[in-house]
Amino acid sequence: MPSHTSATPPPPPQRFPLRPAPWRLPAAMPLAAELDDALEEGENQQLLLLASKGGPALEGMVVGSYCHDVLIRGGRVVGETLGGAAAFVSNVLDAASPREEEEQEAAPFVVVSKVGHDFAYASAPAPARRPPLLCASPTTSFHAQFSEAAASAHAPDRELRRVRACDPIYPADLPDRRFAYGLAVGVAGEVLPETLERMIRLCCAVLVDAQALIRAFDGDGAVCHVSLEDTPYSRILPRVAFLKASSEEAPYVGVETARRRCCVIVTEGRDGCRLFWFEGEARVAPFPAIQVDPTGAGDSFLAGFAAGLLWGLSATDAALLGNFFGAAAVSQVGVPTFHPKMLQAVKEILEDKTTKRPSPCINGTTFTLERSNMHDELHAALREVAMLMSEQHQADPANCNGGDICLT
Ligand SMILES: Nc1ncnc2c1ncn2[C@@H]1O[C@H](COP(=O)(O)OP(=O)(O)O)[C@@H](O)[C@H]1O
Ligand SMILES: O=P([O-])([O-])O[C@@H]1[C@@H](O)[C@H](O)[C@@H](O)[C@H](O)[C@@H]1O
C-alpha cells in the first residue's frame, strides 16, 4: 500500500497566487453536488452530446502532484528538474489536445496538484498555467539514480527514492463539477482511493497510471511495488476506462485479471507498447528517439494516448500518439519543450486522419479499441515528424527545456 493516510484532512490549502488559471468552464456543464450514479450517468451522456454537437470543448481533470526531481549519475547530481506526472501530462495535453483556434496556449483541463512553500518551479510553464494547491508540508521530491550500464528495453534504468512527501490529494480538493475525462497520475501515493472514486463520479472516463496505485516506499523512501489486488484500488478497477503500466509494473497489476475489468496498456520502453482488453490485444510500434533522460516517458505516453482519444482515434491508434510523445520525452532532460513546427505537423496529420471535432467516444462504454485501417499510415506520417525532430535535436541540443531544469 502506498504510505499515505486517509485520516482527517488538514485545512484546505490555498491556490498558488500566480496567474489566474486560464482554463474555462463550459457554460452548460452542470455544477455537481454529490448526485447518485444514475443521475450522473444521464448528465455525462448530455455532456458528450453537447460536445458532439459542436458545444464547448471537452474539459479534463488531471490529478497528481508536481514534484522536484534530482537526477544522479555515478553518485553525482547531474540535474535538478521539475517532475511529477502532472507536469509531463499537462505539457503534452497542452501540445496535442484538439482545440479551437482561440485556445492556442492552454487546452481545457484543470490540474489538481499539491506542493509546499519550497516549490522551485512555480514559474515553469505547466505549474504557471495551472497553479498547484499550496500546503504546509514540503514538495514531494525524488532522487533518481541512473545506472551507468546501458539499460535494456525492459529493465529498470533508474532507481527512485522519495525523499520528501507532500500531503495527499483528498476528494474535497477536486473541483465540484463534471469533466469529460480524468487522469489519475499520482507519483507518491497522493491519489487516495476515495479521491479516485470521486474522480470516477465526476468524469465520463478515467485513465489511470498504475504508478498512482501500486507504489510503496521502504524505510529509506526507495520505490517498491505492491500487488494491485491487495490494494483498495482493485475493486474500483471495473469503473476505470484505461490502466497504463510500465513493463516493470505490469506483474504487480496482474494483466490477465485486470484486462477483464478495463483496457490495460503496458508500455515497453523503446519497443513501444501493448494493449490488452477482454477479448483482444494489440501491439503498437515505437518511434525513433535518442534517449537522454527516460524520466516522464510513461507520463507523456499516457497524455499522448488521452489526446489521441480526444481526437477520436481508437485506443490502438491513440497509442501511436502515446508512443510518439513517449519518444519525444526521452529525447530531452526534464519536461520537454516541443518545437511549434513539430506540433503543427502533428496537428495537420491528426486533422487529416481523424474527424474534425473532439470525439464524444472518450467514454468507458463506447470507445473503440481495435486498430483502424489507417493505423499504418498514421504511424508512417508521425514517424517522419519524429525523425525530423530527432535530427533537429542532434543539430541544436541547447534549444530545449525552457527553464524547468537546472543541469549541474
Ligand atoms: N528509448 C525510447 N525510444 C523510443 N520510445 C521510447 C523510449 N523509451 C520510452 N519510449 C516511449 O515511451 C513509452 C513509455 O516508456 P516506458 O519506459 O515504458 O515507461 P516509464 O517511463 O513509465 O518507465 C514507451 O511505450 C515508448 O512509447
Ligand atoms: O518517468 P515516468 O515513470 O513517466 O514518471 C516519473 C515518476 O515515476 C517519478 O516518480 C517522478 O519523479 C518523475 O517526475 C516522473 O513523473
GROMACS .gro file of C-alpha atoms and ligand atoms in nm:
model
  451
    1MET     CA    1   0.000   0.000   0.000
    2PRO     CA    2   0.124   0.348  -0.072
    3SER     CA    3   0.232   0.514   0.252
    4HIS     CA    4  -0.049   0.763   0.287
    5THR     CA    5  -0.319   0.813   0.539
    6SER     CA    6  -0.681   0.897   0.476
    7ALA     CA    7  -0.735   1.036   0.826
    8THR     CA    8  -0.898   1.377   0.883
    9PRO     CA    9  -0.787   1.614   0.607
   10PRO     CA   10  -0.588   1.924   0.707
   11PRO     CA   11  -0.739   2.271   0.648
   12PRO     CA   12  -0.794   2.342   0.278
   13PRO     CA   13  -0.473   2.455   0.108
   14GLN     CA   14  -0.452   2.781  -0.085
   15ARG     CA   15  -0.402   2.816  -0.459
   16PHE     CA   16  -0.063   2.947  -0.557
   17PRO     CA   17  -0.109   3.321  -0.612
   18LEU     CA   18   0.045   3.323  -0.958
   19ARG     CA   19  -0.154   3.397  -1.271
   20PRO     CA   20  -0.527   3.336  -1.282
   21ALA     CA   21  -0.592   2.987  -1.417
   22PRO     CA   22  -0.691   3.027  -1.782
   23TRP     CA   23  -0.898   2.711  -1.814
   24ARG     CA   24  -1.262   2.769  -1.879
   25LEU     CA   25  -1.574   2.600  -1.758
   26PRO     CA   26  -1.806   2.501  -2.039
   27ALA     CA   27  -2.112   2.713  -1.992
   28ALA     CA   28  -2.367   2.437  -1.999
   29MET     CA   29  -2.182   2.194  -1.773
   30PRO     CA   30  -2.386   2.136  -1.457
   31LEU     CA   31  -2.227   2.209  -1.121
   32ALA     CA   32  -2.212   1.884  -0.929
   33ALA     CA   33  -2.331   1.820  -0.582
   34GLU     CA   34  -2.279   1.452  -0.496
   35LEU     CA   35  -2.563   1.315  -0.703
   36ASP     CA   36  -2.640   0.946  -0.729
   37ASP     CA   37  -2.472   0.747  -1.003
   38ALA     CA   38  -2.783   0.718  -1.220
   39LEU     CA   39  -2.826   1.093  -1.240
   40GLU     CA   40  -2.457   1.143  -1.308
   41GLU     CA   41  -2.471   0.889  -1.588
   42GLY     CA   42  -2.753   1.090  -1.750
   43GLU     CA   43  -2.556   1.414  -1.716
   44ASN     CA   44  -2.247   1.254  -1.862
   45GLN     CA   45  -2.447   1.149  -2.167
   46GLN     CA   46  -2.572   1.509  -2.201
   47LEU     CA   47  -2.218   1.639  -2.180
   48LEU     CA   48  -2.100   1.403  -2.451
   49LEU     CA   49  -2.394   1.500  -2.672
   50LEU     CA   50  -2.307   1.865  -2.618
   51ALA     CA   51  -1.950   1.808  -2.731
   52SER     CA   52  -2.054   1.606  -3.034
   53LYS     CA   53  -2.293   1.882  -3.144
   54GLY     CA   54  -2.016   2.140  -3.155
   55GLY     CA   55  -2.069   2.259  -2.797
   56PRO     CA   56  -1.786   2.357  -2.563
   57ALA     CA   57  -1.456   2.171  -2.584
   58LEU     CA   58  -1.417   1.863  -2.365
   59GLU     CA   59  -1.275   1.967  -2.029
   60GLY     CA   60  -1.048   1.727  -1.844
   61MET     CA   61  -0.912   1.689  -1.490
   62VAL     CA   62  -0.556   1.577  -1.412
   63VAL     CA   63  -0.498   1.464  -1.053
   64GLY     CA   64  -0.143   1.415  -0.920
   65SER     CA   65   0.123   1.637  -0.767
   66TYR     CA   66   0.413   1.824  -0.924
   67CYS     CA   67   0.743   1.734  -0.763
   68HIS     CA   68   1.116   1.802  -0.755
   69ASP     CA   69   1.339   1.552  -0.937
   70VAL     CA   70   1.709   1.525  -0.860
   71LEU     CA   71   1.896   1.324  -1.126
   72ILE     CA   72   2.203   1.137  -1.001
   73ARG     CA   73   2.460   0.950  -1.208
   74GLY     CA   74   2.768   0.780  -1.067
   75GLY     CA   75   2.694   0.931  -0.725
   76ARG     CA   76   2.695   1.287  -0.868
   77VAL     CA   77   2.395   1.517  -0.908
   78VAL     CA   78   2.371   1.582  -1.283
   79GLY     CA   79   2.045   1.774  -1.293
   80GLU     CA   80   1.753   1.909  -1.097
   81THR     CA   81   1.421   1.935  -1.275
   82LEU     CA   82   1.051   1.991  -1.237
   83GLY     CA   83   0.886   1.649  -1.210
   84GLY     CA   84   0.564   1.476  -1.131
   85ALA     CA   85   0.340   1.314  -1.386
   86ALA     CA   86   0.110   1.617  -1.371
   87ALA     CA   87   0.386   1.835  -1.522
   88PHE     CA   88   0.463   1.595  -1.808
   89VAL     CA   89   0.095   1.523  -1.871
   90SER     CA   90  -0.002   1.894  -1.881
   91ASN     CA   91   0.280   1.962  -2.122
   92VAL     CA   92   0.158   1.700  -2.369
   93LEU     CA   93  -0.214   1.773  -2.329
   94ASP     CA   94  -0.148   2.141  -2.400
   95ALA     CA   95   0.058   2.044  -2.702
   96ALA     CA   96  -0.162   1.775  -2.853
   97SER     CA   97  -0.528   1.809  -2.746
   98PRO     CA   98  -0.771   1.911  -3.017
   99ARG     CA   99  -0.900   2.261  -2.954
  100GLU     CA  100  -1.038   2.576  -3.104
  101GLU     CA  101  -0.821   2.845  -3.265
  102GLU     CA  102  -0.860   3.087  -2.972
  103GLU     CA  103  -0.722   2.827  -2.727
  104GLN     CA  104  -0.371   2.833  -2.873
  105GLU     CA  105  -0.187   2.836  -2.540
  106ALA     CA  106  -0.385   2.624  -2.297
  107ALA     CA  107  -0.609   2.324  -2.357
  108PRO     CA  108  -0.925   2.295  -2.147
  109PHE     CA  109  -0.826   2.089  -1.845
  110VAL     CA  110  -0.760   2.153  -1.476
  111VAL     CA  111  -0.476   2.012  -1.266
  112VAL     CA  112  -0.528   1.921  -0.901
  113SER     CA  113  -0.180   1.908  -0.754
  114LYS     CA  114  -0.017   1.987  -0.418
  115VAL     CA  115   0.323   2.141  -0.338
  116GLY     CA  116   0.492   2.301  -0.038
  117HIS     CA  117   0.633   2.653   0.012
  118ASP     CA  118   0.969   2.522  -0.112
  119PHE     CA  119   0.829   2.453  -0.462
  120ALA     CA  120   1.101   2.569  -0.702
  121TYR     CA  121   0.918   2.570  -1.035
  122ALA     CA  122   0.613   2.792  -0.983
  123SER     CA  123   0.702   2.995  -1.292
  124ALA     CA  124   0.776   2.696  -1.520
  125PRO     CA  125   0.509   2.671  -1.793
  126ALA     CA  126   0.299   2.380  -1.656
  127PRO     CA  127   0.262   2.500  -1.291
  128ALA     CA  128   0.229   2.865  -1.400
  129ARG     CA  129  -0.064   2.776  -1.626
  130ARG     CA  130  -0.233   2.554  -1.370
  131PRO     CA  131  -0.119   2.652  -1.021
  132PRO     CA  132  -0.094   2.381  -0.757
  133LEU     CA  133  -0.251   2.390  -0.412
  134LEU     CA  134  -0.007   2.513  -0.152
  135CYS     CA  135   0.046   2.306   0.166
  136ALA     CA  136   0.243   2.336   0.490
  137SER     CA  137   0.428   2.008   0.414
  138PRO     CA  138   0.724   2.017   0.170
  139THR     CA  139   0.702   1.948  -0.202
  140THR     CA  140   0.732   1.580  -0.294
  141SER     CA  141   1.087   1.515  -0.400
  142PHE     CA  142   1.250   1.218  -0.576
  143HIS     CA  143   1.612   1.118  -0.623
  144ALA     CA  144   1.654   0.926  -0.948
  145GLN     CA  145   1.970   0.719  -0.952
  146PHE     CA  146   2.067   0.619  -1.307
  147SER     CA  147   2.273   0.311  -1.371
  148GLU     CA  148   2.596   0.354  -1.566
  149ALA     CA  149   2.522   0.043  -1.772
  150ALA     CA  150   2.313   0.086  -2.087
  151ALA     CA  151   1.956  -0.005  -1.997
  152SER     CA  152   1.778  -0.278  -2.189
  153ALA     CA  153   1.431  -0.204  -2.326
  154HIS     CA  154   1.255  -0.357  -2.024
  155ALA     CA  155   1.498  -0.348  -1.735
  156PRO     CA  156   1.458  -0.054  -1.498
  157ASP     CA  157   1.717   0.209  -1.591
  158ARG     CA  158   1.680   0.411  -1.271
  159GLU     CA  159   1.618   0.363  -0.902
  160LEU     CA  160   1.377   0.611  -0.750
  161ARG     CA  161   1.380   0.725  -0.390
  162ARG     CA  162   1.118   0.955  -0.245
  163VAL     CA  163   1.298   1.191  -0.010
  164ARG     CA  164   1.007   1.420   0.078
  165ALA     CA  165   0.631   1.379   0.052
  166CYS     CA  166   0.362   1.643   0.025
  167ASP     CA  167   0.005   1.593   0.152
  168PRO     CA  168  -0.227   1.351  -0.026
  169ILE     CA  169  -0.500   1.486  -0.252
  170TYR     CA  170  -0.837   1.449  -0.081
  171PRO     CA  171  -1.176   1.410  -0.252
  172ALA     CA  172  -1.270   1.761  -0.129
  173ASP     CA  173  -0.971   1.904  -0.322
  174LEU     CA  174  -1.137   1.816  -0.654
  175PRO     CA  175  -1.349   2.083  -0.825
  176ASP     CA  176  -1.720   2.037  -0.771
  177ARG     CA  177  -1.825   1.991  -1.133
  178ARG     CA  178  -1.834   1.745  -1.420
  179PHE     CA  179  -1.545   1.661  -1.652
  180ALA     CA  180  -1.535   1.476  -1.981
  181TYR     CA  181  -1.225   1.283  -1.879
  182GLY     CA  182  -0.991   1.242  -1.583
  183LEU     CA  183  -0.629   1.130  -1.550
  184ALA     CA  184  -0.517   0.986  -1.216
  185VAL     CA  185  -0.141   1.033  -1.224
  186GLY     CA  186  -0.001   1.028  -0.870
  187VAL     CA  187   0.368   0.960  -0.814
  188ALA     CA  188   0.389   0.918  -0.437
  189GLY     CA  189   0.060   0.764  -0.325
  190GLU     CA  190  -0.110   1.105  -0.321
  191VAL     CA  191  -0.422   0.994  -0.510
  192LEU     CA  192  -0.615   0.827  -0.228
  193PRO     CA  193  -0.867   0.550  -0.311
  194GLU     CA  194  -1.153   0.781  -0.212
  195THR     CA  195  -1.011   1.053  -0.437
  196LEU     CA  196  -1.002   0.814  -0.731
  197GLU     CA  197  -1.362   0.714  -0.656
  198ARG     CA  198  -1.470   1.077  -0.663
  199MET     CA  199  -1.284   1.133  -0.991
  200ILE     CA  200  -1.479   0.844  -1.137
  201ARG     CA  201  -1.805   1.002  -1.022
  202LEU     CA  202  -1.714   1.339  -1.173
  203CYS     CA  203  -1.561   1.223  -1.503
  204CYS     CA  204  -1.711   1.039  -1.801
  205ALA     CA  205  -1.397   0.833  -1.844
  206VAL     CA  206  -1.095   0.795  -1.615
  207LEU     CA  207  -0.749   0.690  -1.728
  208VAL     CA  208  -0.513   0.573  -1.454
  209ASP     CA  209  -0.138   0.536  -1.431
  210ALA     CA  210  -0.065   0.221  -1.229
  211GLN     CA  211   0.219   0.405  -1.056
  212ALA     CA  212  -0.050   0.605  -0.872
  213LEU     CA  213  -0.193   0.282  -0.727
  214ILE     CA  214   0.083   0.031  -0.660
  215ARG     CA  215   0.381   0.235  -0.541
  216ALA     CA  216   0.502   0.177  -0.188
  217PHE     CA  217   0.812   0.318  -0.016
  218ASP     CA  218   1.054   0.136   0.210
  219GLY     CA  219   1.213   0.289   0.521
  220ASP     CA  220   1.466   0.473   0.301
  221GLY     CA  221   1.199   0.601   0.064
  222ALA     CA  222   1.302   0.361  -0.215
  223VAL     CA  223   1.012   0.296  -0.452
  224CYS     CA  224   0.883  -0.059  -0.449
  225HIS     CA  225   0.554  -0.207  -0.566
  226VAL     CA  226   0.263  -0.391  -0.412
  227SER     CA  227   0.016  -0.614  -0.589
  228LEU     CA  228  -0.282  -0.412  -0.715
  229GLU     CA  229  -0.510  -0.692  -0.598
  230ASP     CA  230  -0.402  -0.622  -0.237
  231THR     CA  231  -0.493  -0.253  -0.251
  232PRO     CA  232  -0.832  -0.082  -0.209
  233TYR     CA  233  -0.796   0.037  -0.569
  234SER     CA  234  -0.859  -0.310  -0.711
  235ARG     CA  235  -1.235  -0.301  -0.652
  236ILE     CA  236  -1.252   0.037  -0.834
  237LEU     CA  237  -1.087  -0.103  -1.147
  238PRO     CA  238  -1.409  -0.205  -1.329
  239ARG     CA  239  -1.507   0.164  -1.331
  240VAL     CA  240  -1.176   0.275  -1.484
  241ALA     CA  241  -1.158   0.303  -1.863
  242PHE     CA  242  -0.781   0.256  -1.917
  243LEU     CA  243  -0.500   0.147  -1.687
  244LYS     CA  244  -0.143   0.214  -1.803
  245ALA     CA  245   0.154   0.028  -1.652
  246SER     CA  246   0.521   0.007  -1.743
  247SER     CA  247   0.662  -0.341  -1.806
  248GLU     CA  248   0.826  -0.321  -1.462
  249GLU     CA  249   0.484  -0.251  -1.303
  250ALA     CA  250   0.283  -0.497  -1.514
  251PRO     CA  251   0.348  -0.806  -1.293
  252TYR     CA  252   0.206  -0.617  -0.992
  253VAL     CA  253  -0.101  -0.511  -1.191
  254GLY     CA  254  -0.177  -0.869  -1.296
  255VAL     CA  255  -0.259  -0.804  -1.660
  256GLU     CA  256  -0.468  -1.120  -1.710
  257THR     CA  257  -0.703  -1.027  -1.426
  258ALA     CA  258  -0.706  -0.654  -1.494
  259ARG     CA  259  -0.786  -0.687  -1.866
  260ARG     CA  260  -1.121  -0.840  -1.772
  261ARG     CA  261  -1.207  -0.519  -1.585
  262CYS     CA  262  -1.068  -0.244  -1.809
  263CYS     CA  263  -0.833  -0.192  -2.103
  264VAL     CA  264  -0.471  -0.232  -1.987
  265ILE     CA  265  -0.180  -0.073  -2.169
  266VAL     CA  266   0.171  -0.197  -2.097
  267THR     CA  267   0.449   0.036  -2.212
  268GLU     CA  268   0.771  -0.135  -2.317
  269GLY     CA  269   1.029   0.143  -2.339
  270ARG     CA  270   1.191   0.166  -2.680
  271ASP     CA  271   0.979  -0.129  -2.801
  272GLY     CA  272   0.655   0.071  -2.791
  273CYS     CA  273   0.352  -0.071  -2.610
  274ARG     CA  274   0.085  -0.337  -2.598
  275LEU     CA  275  -0.286  -0.311  -2.524
  276PHE     CA  276  -0.489  -0.587  -2.357
  277TRP     CA  277  -0.864  -0.594  -2.325
  278PHE     CA  278  -1.120  -0.861  -2.250
  279GLU     CA  279  -1.130  -1.030  -2.586
  280GLY     CA  280  -0.834  -0.883  -2.772
  281GLU     CA  281  -0.488  -0.734  -2.769
  282ALA     CA  282  -0.265  -0.526  -2.994
  283ARG     CA  283   0.100  -0.431  -3.023
  284VAL     CA  284   0.180  -0.073  -3.120
  285ALA     CA  285   0.514   0.013  -3.278
  286PRO     CA  286   0.750   0.274  -3.129
  287PHE     CA  287   0.912   0.581  -3.283
  288PRO     CA  288   1.284   0.651  -3.313
  289ALA     CA  289   1.443   0.853  -3.034
  290ILE     CA  290   1.785   0.920  -2.892
  291GLN     CA  291   1.730   0.874  -2.520
  292VAL     CA  292   1.896   1.129  -2.293
  293ASP     CA  293   1.661   1.101  -1.992
  294PRO     CA  294   1.387   0.837  -1.952
  295THR     CA  295   1.201   1.045  -1.691
  296GLY     CA  296   0.845   1.128  -1.790
  297ALA     CA  297   0.822   0.882  -2.081
  298GLY     CA  298   0.530   0.693  -1.925
  299ASP     CA  299   0.355   1.016  -1.823
  300SER     CA  300   0.397   1.167  -2.169
  301PHE     CA  301   0.278   0.840  -2.321
  302LEU     CA  302  -0.044   0.847  -2.117
  303ALA     CA  303  -0.116   1.210  -2.208
  304GLY     CA  304  -0.047   1.147  -2.578
  305PHE     CA  305  -0.279   0.847  -2.560
  306ALA     CA  306  -0.555   1.056  -2.396
  307ALA     CA  307  -0.510   1.327  -2.658
  308GLY     CA  308  -0.544   1.061  -2.928
  309LEU     CA  309  -0.877   0.950  -2.779
  310LEU     CA  310  -0.990   1.314  -2.772
  311TRP     CA  311  -0.909   1.338  -3.142
  312GLY     CA  312  -1.149   1.050  -3.192
  313LEU     CA  313  -0.889   0.777  -3.254
  314SER     CA  314  -0.946   0.416  -3.146
  315ALA     CA  315  -0.742   0.310  -2.841
  316THR     CA  316  -0.488   0.118  -3.053
  317ASP     CA  317  -0.445   0.416  -3.286
  318ALA     CA  318  -0.432   0.660  -2.992
  319ALA     CA  319  -0.143   0.452  -2.851
  320LEU     CA  320   0.058   0.568  -3.155
  321LEU     CA  321   0.027   0.924  -3.028
  322GLY     CA  322   0.125   0.792  -2.683
  323ASN     CA  323   0.438   0.628  -2.827
  324PHE     CA  324   0.515   0.945  -3.022
  325PHE     CA  325   0.513   1.165  -2.711
  326GLY     CA  326   0.690   0.898  -2.502
  327ALA     CA  327   0.973   0.906  -2.757
  328ALA     CA  328   0.973   1.286  -2.754
  329ALA     CA  329   1.002   1.285  -2.374
  330VAL     CA  330   1.312   1.065  -2.358
  331SER     CA  331   1.491   1.287  -2.610
  332GLN     CA  332   1.518   1.575  -2.361
  333VAL     CA  333   1.607   1.617  -1.994
  334GLY     CA  334   1.308   1.702  -1.773
  335VAL     CA  335   0.975   1.829  -1.907
  336PRO     CA  336   1.033   1.853  -2.283
  337THR     CA  337   0.984   2.160  -2.499
  338PHE     CA  338   0.814   2.086  -2.831
  339HIS     CA  339   0.906   2.279  -3.141
  340PRO     CA  340   0.600   2.469  -3.275
  341LYS     CA  341   0.666   2.337  -3.627
  342MET     CA  342   0.665   1.980  -3.493
  343LEU     CA  343   0.334   2.042  -3.318
  344GLN     CA  344   0.186   2.199  -3.630
  345ALA     CA  345   0.290   1.893  -3.834
  346VAL     CA  346   0.131   1.656  -3.578
  347LYS     CA  347  -0.189   1.862  -3.574
  348GLU     CA  348  -0.211   1.857  -3.954
  349ILE     CA  349  -0.166   1.479  -3.956
  350LEU     CA  350  -0.440   1.434  -3.697
  351GLU     CA  351  -0.675   1.675  -3.873
  352ASP     CA  352  -0.621   1.480  -4.192
  353LYS     CA  353  -0.668   1.136  -4.036
  354THR     CA  354  -0.949   1.199  -3.789
  355THR     CA  355  -1.293   1.354  -3.773
  356LYS     CA  356  -1.269   1.729  -3.726
  357ARG     CA  357  -1.435   1.751  -3.382
  358PRO     CA  358  -1.324   1.619  -3.046
  359SER     CA  359  -1.487   1.282  -3.029
  360PRO     CA  360  -1.767   1.207  -2.789
  361CYS     CA  361  -1.645   0.849  -2.762
  362ILE     CA  362  -1.399   0.902  -2.474
  363ASN     CA  363  -1.647   0.720  -2.262
  364GLY     CA  364  -1.582   0.398  -2.074
  365THR     CA  365  -1.855   0.218  -2.262
  366THR     CA  366  -1.841   0.339  -2.620
  367PHE     CA  367  -1.480   0.384  -2.730
  368THR     CA  368  -1.331   0.165  -2.999
  369LEU     CA  369  -1.028  -0.046  -2.912
  370GLU     CA  370  -0.907  -0.212  -3.232
  371ARG     CA  371  -0.665  -0.058  -3.479
  372SER     CA  372  -0.828   0.118  -3.773
  373ASN     CA  373  -0.732   0.063  -4.134
  374MET     CA  374  -0.532   0.389  -4.136
  375HIS     CA  375  -0.313   0.280  -3.840
  376ASP     CA  376  -0.004   0.214  -4.053
  377GLU     CA  377  -0.046   0.540  -4.245
  378LEU     CA  378  -0.075   0.731  -3.919
  379HIS     CA  379   0.240   0.561  -3.789
  380ALA     CA  380   0.432   0.643  -4.107
  381ALA     CA  381   0.326   1.009  -4.100
  382LEU     CA  382   0.416   1.053  -3.733
  383ARG     CA  383   0.742   0.866  -3.786
  384GLU     CA  384   0.852   1.127  -4.038
  385VAL     CA  385   0.792   1.402  -3.784
  386ALA     CA  386   0.977   1.202  -3.514
  387MET     CA  387   1.278   1.163  -3.746
  388LEU     CA  388   1.286   1.536  -3.823
  389MET     CA  389   1.256   1.617  -3.455
  390SER     CA  390   1.540   1.384  -3.368
  391GLU     CA  391   1.763   1.539  -3.637
  392GLN     CA  392   1.681   1.886  -3.507
  393HIS     CA  393   1.777   1.791  -3.151
  394GLN     CA  394   2.106   1.649  -3.269
  395ALA     CA  395   2.177   1.970  -3.461
  396ASP     CA  396   2.075   2.204  -3.176
  397PRO     CA  397   2.052   2.021  -2.841
  398ALA     CA  398   2.061   2.351  -2.647
  399ASN     CA  399   1.725   2.460  -2.786
  400CYS     CA  400   1.524   2.259  -2.531
  401ASN     CA  401   1.367   2.274  -2.186
  402GLY     CA  402   1.278   2.640  -2.134
  403GLY     CA  403   1.357   2.695  -1.768
  404ASP     CA  404   1.227   2.380  -1.596
  405ILE     CA  405   1.570   2.233  -1.546
  406CYS     CA  406   1.900   2.310  -1.394
  407LEU     CA  407   2.185   2.094  -1.527
  408THR     CA  408   2.485   2.080  -1.299
  409LIG     N1  409   1.424   0.483  -2.585
  409LIG     C1  410   1.300   0.503  -2.634
  409LIG     N2  411   1.281   0.519  -2.767
  409LIG     C2  412   1.158   0.541  -2.818
  409LIG     N3  413   1.046   0.547  -2.743
  409LIG     C3  414   1.057   0.532  -2.610
  409LIG     C4  415   1.185   0.508  -2.547
  409LIG     N4  416   1.166   0.495  -2.415
  409LIG     C5  417   1.033   0.511  -2.394
  409LIG     N5  418   0.968   0.533  -2.511
  409LIG     C6  419   0.823   0.554  -2.530
  409LIG     O1  420   0.766   0.596  -2.406
  409LIG     C7  421   0.672   0.497  -2.359
  409LIG     C8  422   0.683   0.485  -2.208
  409LIG     O2  423   0.812   0.443  -2.174
  409LIG     P1  424   0.844   0.336  -2.059
  409LIG     O3  425   0.990   0.337  -2.039
  409LIG     O4  426   0.780   0.206  -2.096
  409LIG     O5  427   0.763   0.397  -1.935
  409LIG     P2  428   0.809   0.451  -1.792
  409LIG     O6  429   0.866   0.588  -1.814
  409LIG     O7  430   0.680   0.455  -1.715
  409LIG     O8  431   0.907   0.351  -1.739
  409LIG     C9  432   0.704   0.370  -2.435
  409LIG     O9  433   0.589   0.290  -2.450
  409LIG    C10  434   0.752   0.424  -2.568
  409LIG    O10  435   0.645   0.456  -2.650
  410LIG     O1  436   0.916   0.857  -1.577
  410LIG     P1  437   0.771   0.826  -1.550
  410LIG     O2  438   0.754   0.689  -1.495
  410LIG     O3  439   0.682   0.856  -1.663
  410LIG     O4  440   0.722   0.925  -1.430
  410LIG     C1  441   0.813   0.981  -1.334
  410LIG     C2  442   0.777   0.930  -1.196
  410LIG     O5  443   0.793   0.790  -1.198
  410LIG     C3  444   0.870   0.990  -1.092
  410LIG     O6  445   0.832   0.950  -0.962
  410LIG     C4  446   0.868   1.141  -1.096
  410LIG     O7  447   0.959   1.190  -1.001
  410LIG     C5  448   0.901   1.189  -1.235
  410LIG     O8  449   0.898   1.329  -1.242
  410LIG     C6  450   0.807   1.130  -1.337
  410LIG     O9  451   0.674   1.174  -1.314
   0.00000   0.00000   0.00000
